[in-house]
Tab-separated table of C-alpha atoms and ligand atoms in Angstrom:
chain	number	residue	atom	x	y	z
A	131	UNK	CA	-90.040	-0.359	162.451
A	132	UNK	CA	-88.576	-4.539	163.098
A	133	UNK	CA	-86.249	-6.309	165.499
A	134	UNK	CA	-84.664	-9.292	166.672
A	135	UNK	CA	-82.171	-9.503	169.333
A	136	UNK	CA	-80.640	-13.211	169.570
A	137	UNK	CA	-78.349	-13.351	173.723
A	138	UNK	CA	-77.711	-15.453	175.699
A	139	UNK	CA	-78.951	-13.217	178.466
A	140	UNK	CA	-82.360	-12.382	177.188
A	141	UNK	CA	-83.744	-10.012	180.919
A	142	UNK	CA	-80.514	-8.364	180.505
A	143	UNK	CA	-81.945	-7.404	176.821
A	144	UNK	CA	-85.801	-7.188	177.720
A	145	UNK	CA	-85.236	-4.858	180.928
A	146	UNK	CA	-84.318	-1.923	178.560
A	147	UNK	CA	-86.426	-2.302	175.761
A	148	UNK	CA	-89.083	-2.027	178.725
A	149	UNK	CA	-88.219	1.846	180.186
A	150	UNK	CA	-88.574	4.961	178.886
A	151	UNK	CA	-88.605	6.192	174.930
A	152	UNK	CA	-88.020	1.805	173.238
A	153	UNK	CA	-90.251	0.461	175.941
A	154	UNK	CA	-93.014	3.330	175.337
A	155	UNK	CA	-93.130	2.870	171.625
A	156	UNK	CA	-92.951	-0.496	172.343
A	157	UNK	CA	-96.285	-0.456	174.502
A	158	UNK	CA	-97.933	1.890	171.888
A	159	UNK	CA	-96.978	-0.597	169.229
A	160	UNK	CA	-94.562	1.736	166.944
A	161	UNK	CA	-91.511	-0.628	167.097
A	162	UNK	CA	-91.491	-4.168	167.654
A	163	UNK	CA	-88.820	-5.817	169.453
A	164	UNK	CA	-88.362	-9.425	169.467
A	165	UNK	CA	-85.910	-11.400	171.771
A	166	UNK	CA	-84.500	-14.655	170.903
A	167	UNK	CA	-83.353	-17.042	173.799
A	168	UNK	CA	-80.219	-18.502	171.812
A	169	UNK	CA	-80.135	-21.083	174.406
A	170	UNK	CA	-83.086	-22.246	172.453
A	171	UNK	CA	-81.425	-22.589	169.619
A	172	UNK	CA	-79.949	-25.362	170.858
A	173	UNK	CA	-80.089	-29.087	170.345
A	174	UNK	CA	-78.362	-30.734	173.145
A	175	UNK	CA	-79.437	-31.369	176.964
A	176	UNK	CA	-76.848	-28.968	178.374
A	177	UNK	CA	-77.665	-26.025	175.431
A	178	UNK	CA	-74.347	-25.427	175.024
A	179	UNK	CA	-73.794	-21.893	172.756
A	180	UNK	CA	-69.803	-22.446	173.239
A	181	UNK	CA	-67.155	-24.738	172.637
A	182	UNK	CA	-63.191	-24.411	172.381
A	183	UNK	CA	-61.461	-22.436	169.681
A	184	UNK	CA	-59.489	-24.814	167.170
A	185	UNK	CA	-56.032	-23.667	167.143
A	186	UNK	CA	-55.680	-23.294	170.999
A	187	UNK	CA	-55.680	-20.892	173.165
A	188	UNK	CA	-57.677	-19.243	175.861
A	189	UNK	CA	-61.917	-18.858	176.153
A	190	UNK	CA	-64.827	-20.054	173.912
A	191	UNK	CA	-66.176	-19.667	171.081
A	192	UNK	CA	-69.748	-19.757	170.533
A	193	UNK	CA	-71.159	-22.372	168.230
A	194	UNK	CA	-72.428	-21.335	164.949
A	195	UNK	CA	-75.891	-23.293	164.744
A	196	UNK	CA	-77.854	-21.765	167.096
A	197	UNK	CA	-77.130	-19.103	165.394
A	198	UNK	CA	-78.253	-19.642	162.297
A	199	UNK	CA	-81.525	-21.870	163.494
A	200	UNK	CA	-82.379	-18.399	165.123
A	201	UNK	CA	-82.257	-16.633	162.388
A	202	UNK	CA	-83.698	-19.315	160.479
A	203	UNK	CA	-86.935	-19.515	162.902
A	204	UNK	CA	-87.150	-15.664	162.645
A	205	UNK	CA	-87.115	-15.506	159.504
A	206	UNK	CA	-89.970	-18.713	158.974
A	207	UNK	CA	-92.320	-15.983	162.044
A	208	UNK	CA	-91.296	-12.470	160.161
A	209	UNK	CA	-90.446	-12.848	156.636
A	210	UNK	CA	-86.590	-12.078	155.360
A	211	UNK	CA	-84.973	-9.472	157.426
A	212	UNK	CA	-84.309	-6.285	155.853
A	213	UNK	CA	-80.622	-7.107	157.823
A	214	UNK	CA	-79.250	-9.603	159.806
A	215	UNK	CA	-76.128	-7.335	162.517
A	216	UNK	CA	-73.735	-9.044	164.052
A	217	UNK	CA	-72.170	-6.759	166.317
A	218	UNK	CA	-68.194	-6.513	166.707
A	219	UNK	CA	-65.709	-4.663	167.404
A	220	UNK	CA	-64.172	-5.977	164.216
A	221	UNK	CA	-67.563	-4.280	162.437
A	222	UNK	CA	-67.658	-0.945	160.698
A	223	UNK	CA	-68.421	1.977	163.259
A	224	UNK	CA	-72.001	2.301	163.853
A	225	UNK	CA	-73.315	6.324	163.074
A	226	UNK	CA	-76.749	8.167	163.267
A	227	UNK	CA	-76.347	7.906	159.395
A	228	UNK	CA	-76.193	3.659	160.353
A	229	UNK	CA	-79.627	4.299	162.261
A	230	UNK	CA	-81.624	6.016	159.578
A	231	UNK	CA	-80.212	2.692	157.177
A	232	UNK	CA	-81.704	0.165	159.767
A	233	UNK	CA	-84.948	2.587	159.513
A	234	UNK	CA	-85.498	2.418	156.234
A	235	UNK	CA	-84.627	-1.830	156.387
A	236	UNK	CA	-87.798	-1.679	158.492
A	237	UNK	CA	-86.164	-5.098	160.267
A	238	UNK	CA	-83.269	-5.413	162.135
A	239	UNK	CA	-81.932	-8.692	163.447
A	240	UNK	CA	-79.390	-8.643	166.070
A	241	UNK	CA	-76.672	-11.567	167.254
A	242	UNK	CA	-74.918	-10.571	170.223
A	243	UNK	CA	-71.720	-12.373	170.609
A	244	UNK	CA	-69.802	-13.042	174.206
A	245	UNK	CA	-66.607	-14.576	175.027
A	246	UNK	CA	-64.113	-14.853	172.292
A	247	UNK	CA	-66.383	-13.999	169.796
A	248	UNK	CA	-68.838	-15.645	167.206
A	249	UNK	CA	-67.298	-18.964	164.515
A	250	UNK	CA	-66.251	-16.773	162.196
A	251	UNK	CA	-68.558	-19.143	159.969
A	252	UNK	CA	-71.836	-16.842	161.481
A	253	UNK	CA	-71.588	-14.115	159.309
A	254	UNK	CA	-70.298	-15.861	156.294
A	255	UNK	CA	-73.523	-17.679	156.209
A	256	UNK	CA	-76.003	-15.394	156.649
A	257	UNK	CA	-73.999	-12.058	155.216
A	258	UNK	CA	-74.754	-10.780	158.108
A	259	UNK	CA	-73.706	-7.126	158.530
A	260	UNK	CA	-70.713	-6.741	160.946
A	261	UNK	CA	-71.227	-3.547	163.686
A	262	UNK	CA	-68.969	-1.845	166.293
A	263	UNK	CA	-70.565	0.931	168.869
A	264	UNK	CA	-66.656	1.787	169.018
A	265	UNK	CA	-63.067	1.622	168.968
A	266	UNK	CA	-63.463	-1.034	172.849
A	267	UNK	CA	-64.123	-4.481	173.361
A	268	UNK	CA	-67.187	-4.715	175.886
A	269	UNK	CA	-68.346	-8.206	176.734
A	270	UNK	CA	-70.860	-9.348	175.126
A	271	UNK	CA	-72.862	-7.596	172.501
A	272	UNK	CA	-76.255	-6.806	174.083
A	273	UNK	CA	-74.941	-3.227	175.083
A	274	UNK	CA	-74.366	-2.519	171.756
A	275	UNK	CA	-77.309	-4.050	170.566
A	276	UNK	CA	-79.844	-1.885	172.678
A	277	UNK	CA	-77.490	1.306	171.128
A	278	UNK	CA	-78.624	-0.067	168.012
A	279	UNK	CA	-82.296	-0.532	168.723
A	280	UNK	CA	-82.527	2.431	170.162
A	281	UNK	CA	-80.947	5.207	168.426
A	282	UNK	CA	-82.904	3.310	165.163
A	283	UNK	CA	-86.206	3.335	167.306
A	284	UNK	CA	-85.756	7.299	167.933
A	285	UNK	CA	-86.019	7.840	164.263
A	286	UNK	CA	-89.824	6.204	163.462
A	287	UNK	CA	-91.996	9.352	163.352
A	288	UNK	CA	-93.956	9.678	166.612
A	289	UNK	CA	-91.356	7.892	168.936
A	290	UNK	CA	-89.663	10.699	170.288
A	291	UNK	CA	-92.565	13.356	172.322
A	292	UNK	CA	-91.751	16.552	169.674
A	293	UNK	CA	-90.033	15.091	166.323
A	294	UNK	CA	-88.363	18.259	165.613
A	295	UNK	CA	-85.863	17.677	168.276
A	296	UNK	CA	-84.770	14.266	166.423
A	297	UNK	CA	-84.261	16.770	163.875
A	298	UNK	CA	-82.385	19.073	165.957
A	299	UNK	CA	-79.988	16.114	167.109
A	300	UNK	CA	-76.774	15.900	167.993
A	301	UNK	CA	-75.283	13.961	164.172
A	302	UNK	CA	-78.915	14.154	162.567
A	303	UNK	CA	-77.295	17.351	160.311
A	304	UNK	CA	-73.823	16.349	160.388
A	305	UNK	CA	-73.253	19.104	163.715
A	306	UNK	CA	-73.752	18.644	167.592
A	307	UNK	CA	-76.735	20.368	169.303
A	308	UNK	CA	-76.661	24.288	170.696
A	309	UNK	CA	-76.600	24.089	174.461
A	310	UNK	CA	-79.904	23.648	177.075
A	311	UNK	CA	-80.795	25.396	179.757
A	312	UNK	CA	-83.040	25.441	182.408
A	313	UNK	CA	-84.020	27.188	184.954
A	314	UNK	CA	-83.201	28.232	187.878
A	315	UNK	CA	-82.046	32.332	185.612
A	316	UNK	CA	-78.716	32.235	187.851
A	317	UNK	CA	-77.588	29.118	189.360
A	318	UNK	CA	-74.621	29.475	191.791
A	319	UNK	CA	-73.545	32.201	190.298
A	320	UNK	CA	-74.070	30.962	186.867
A	321	UNK	CA	-76.208	32.828	184.163
A	322	UNK	CA	-78.203	31.818	181.128
A	323	UNK	CA	-76.806	33.510	178.714
A	324	UNK	CA	-79.348	36.493	178.577
A	325	UNK	CA	-80.326	36.205	174.762
A	326	UNK	CA	-82.956	33.324	175.657
A	327	UNK	CA	-84.356	35.241	177.956
A	328	UNK	CA	-85.013	37.244	175.495
A	329	UNK	CA	-88.272	36.298	174.022
A	330	UNK	CA	-86.556	37.165	170.718
A	331	UNK	CA	-87.405	34.211	168.020
A	332	UNK	CA	-85.367	34.918	165.755
A	333	UNK	CA	-82.036	36.078	168.010
A	334	UNK	CA	-82.974	32.741	169.858
A	335	UNK	CA	-82.844	30.865	166.179
A	336	UNK	CA	-80.105	32.720	165.229
A	337	UNK	CA	-77.790	32.189	168.765
A	338	UNK	CA	-78.294	28.502	168.866
A	339	UNK	CA	-77.150	28.414	165.586
A	340	UNK	CA	-74.035	30.404	165.867
A	341	UNK	CA	-73.244	28.069	168.937
A	342	UNK	CA	-74.023	24.685	167.159
A	343	UNK	CA	-71.872	25.999	164.874
A	344	UNK	CA	-69.257	27.202	167.282
A	345	UNK	CA	-69.137	23.992	169.080
A	346	UNK	CA	-68.743	21.464	166.220
A	347	UNK	CA	-66.252	23.559	165.423
A	348	UNK	CA	-64.751	23.440	168.608
A	349	UNK	CA	-64.783	20.136	169.486
A	350	UNK	CA	-66.332	18.223	166.287
A	351	UNK	CA	-63.908	20.043	163.282
A	352	UNK	CA	-64.362	16.669	161.335
A	353	UNK	CA	-68.061	16.531	161.266
A	354	UNK	CA	-67.676	20.533	159.194
A	355	UNK	CA	-68.006	19.166	155.739
A	356	UNK	CA	-68.682	22.567	153.140
A	357	UNK	CA	-71.841	20.414	152.377
A	358	UNK	CA	-73.640	20.092	155.485
A	359	UNK	CA	-73.271	23.741	155.864
A	360	UNK	CA	-75.645	26.080	154.676
A	361	UNK	CA	-75.851	29.960	153.543
A	362	UNK	CA	-76.479	31.814	156.889
A	363	UNK	CA	-73.813	28.558	158.539
A	364	UNK	CA	-71.449	30.027	156.221
A	365	UNK	CA	-71.892	33.333	156.354
A	366	UNK	CA	-71.611	33.128	160.029
A	367	UNK	CA	-68.028	31.539	159.621
A	368	UNK	CA	-66.961	34.306	156.869
A	369	UNK	CA	-67.916	36.594	160.257
A	370	UNK	CA	-65.723	35.061	162.756
A	371	UNK	CA	-62.371	34.988	159.687
A	372	UNK	CA	-62.784	38.057	160.269
A	373	UNK	CA	-62.941	38.769	163.854
A	374	UNK	CA	-59.637	36.467	163.966
A	375	UNK	CA	-58.049	39.244	161.174
A	376	UNK	CA	-58.986	42.327	162.992
A	377	UNK	CA	-58.364	40.845	166.260
A	378	UNK	CA	-61.426	39.380	168.404
A	379	UNK	CA	-63.947	41.641	169.530
A	380	UNK	CA	-62.499	44.704	167.333
A	381	UNK	CA	-65.339	46.749	165.823
A	382	UNK	CA	-68.246	43.781	165.154
A	383	UNK	CA	-70.696	43.060	167.385
A	384	UNK	CA	-70.881	39.532	167.902
A	385	UNK	CA	-74.847	39.898	169.230
A	386	UNK	CA	-73.927	37.204	172.009
B	1382	SAH	N1	-61.857	-11.604	170.791
B	1382	SAH	C1	-63.542	-10.202	169.982
B	1382	SAH	C2	-64.553	-9.647	171.388
B	1382	SAH	C3	-64.860	-10.604	172.092
B	1382	SAH	S1	-66.291	-9.447	173.092
B	1382	SAH	C4	-62.383	-9.736	169.405
B	1382	SAH	O1	-61.259	-9.178	170.039
B	1382	SAH	O2	-62.923	-9.061	168.175
B	1382	SAH	C5	-67.437	-10.268	172.997
B	1382	SAH	C6	-68.167	-10.303	172.054
B	1382	SAH	O3	-68.670	-8.687	172.871
B	1382	SAH	C7	-68.186	-9.837	170.840
B	1382	SAH	O4	-68.632	-10.983	170.171
B	1382	SAH	C8	-69.671	-8.445	170.552
B	1382	SAH	O5	-70.725	-9.764	169.874
B	1382	SAH	C9	-69.187	-7.946	171.481
B	1382	SAH	N2	-68.868	-6.713	171.691
B	1382	SAH	C10	-67.702	-6.033	171.858
B	1382	SAH	N3	-67.249	-5.209	171.441
B	1382	SAH	C11	-67.713	-4.495	171.201
B	1382	SAH	C12	-67.896	-3.034	170.287
B	1382	SAH	N4	-67.113	-2.243	169.768
B	1382	SAH	N5	-69.356	-3.249	169.546
B	1382	SAH	C13	-69.676	-4.029	169.324
B	1382	SAH	N6	-70.197	-5.395	170.032
B	1382	SAH	C14	-69.041	-5.632	170.363
């Protein structure tokens, strides 16, 4: 999986990709992250990357030439990328499904804006995907691009130590993850759910499944489309509905 990140703050980006899960993946050659200094694609003495907006108004706009030259240089060096992505609050929302799509693309070029954003012709000329990390505005595309690099890298086999935990992560199946506990068994009067100490693998499996489902229903019901549920989960929901109709806690053993 190859990433190229184009930015005026290369050190900010390099610091992140040198550490943690992403840093280890890069050291082991599972991902290949190159950080490109936008200013090295300028051609004036002052290495100018921005200019005043046409039509007036406050702030500065990033010039188109350095970004386009950077994208062209990356393509010459590394071949045609699977996607060119412009980080922007006006873009499509980045989700786990988008992460999976970029993983398939194999090589992603990420362009980081600053100031008032990029001259709109960069998007047009490069036919770039515009991607947003959420409905808020941050000062630059670097943090947003790093979120993409991190989320996509986790999907590369071997990057996350235990392959299973990626599959279980929130969103990978359209459900949130189940609650996790570690020692001590009693923390300031708060006990770990007894089933987790029981050693009954089947009961633990069912408990976790039920809690993941319960959490998703409570917190993110929007994620629960019928197609994400398996038969066991549909049955759990039917049981809850029964409980509600009978009055919760009446008769039925919820084994949790
Ligand atoms: N005036 C612009 C925002 C500029 S913020 C507008 O309202 O659309 C400066 C840069 O930060 C943007 O060019 C973009 O690269 C990045 N950025 C800000 N918020 C972002 C978000 N939610 N997702 C992705 N990138 C974002």
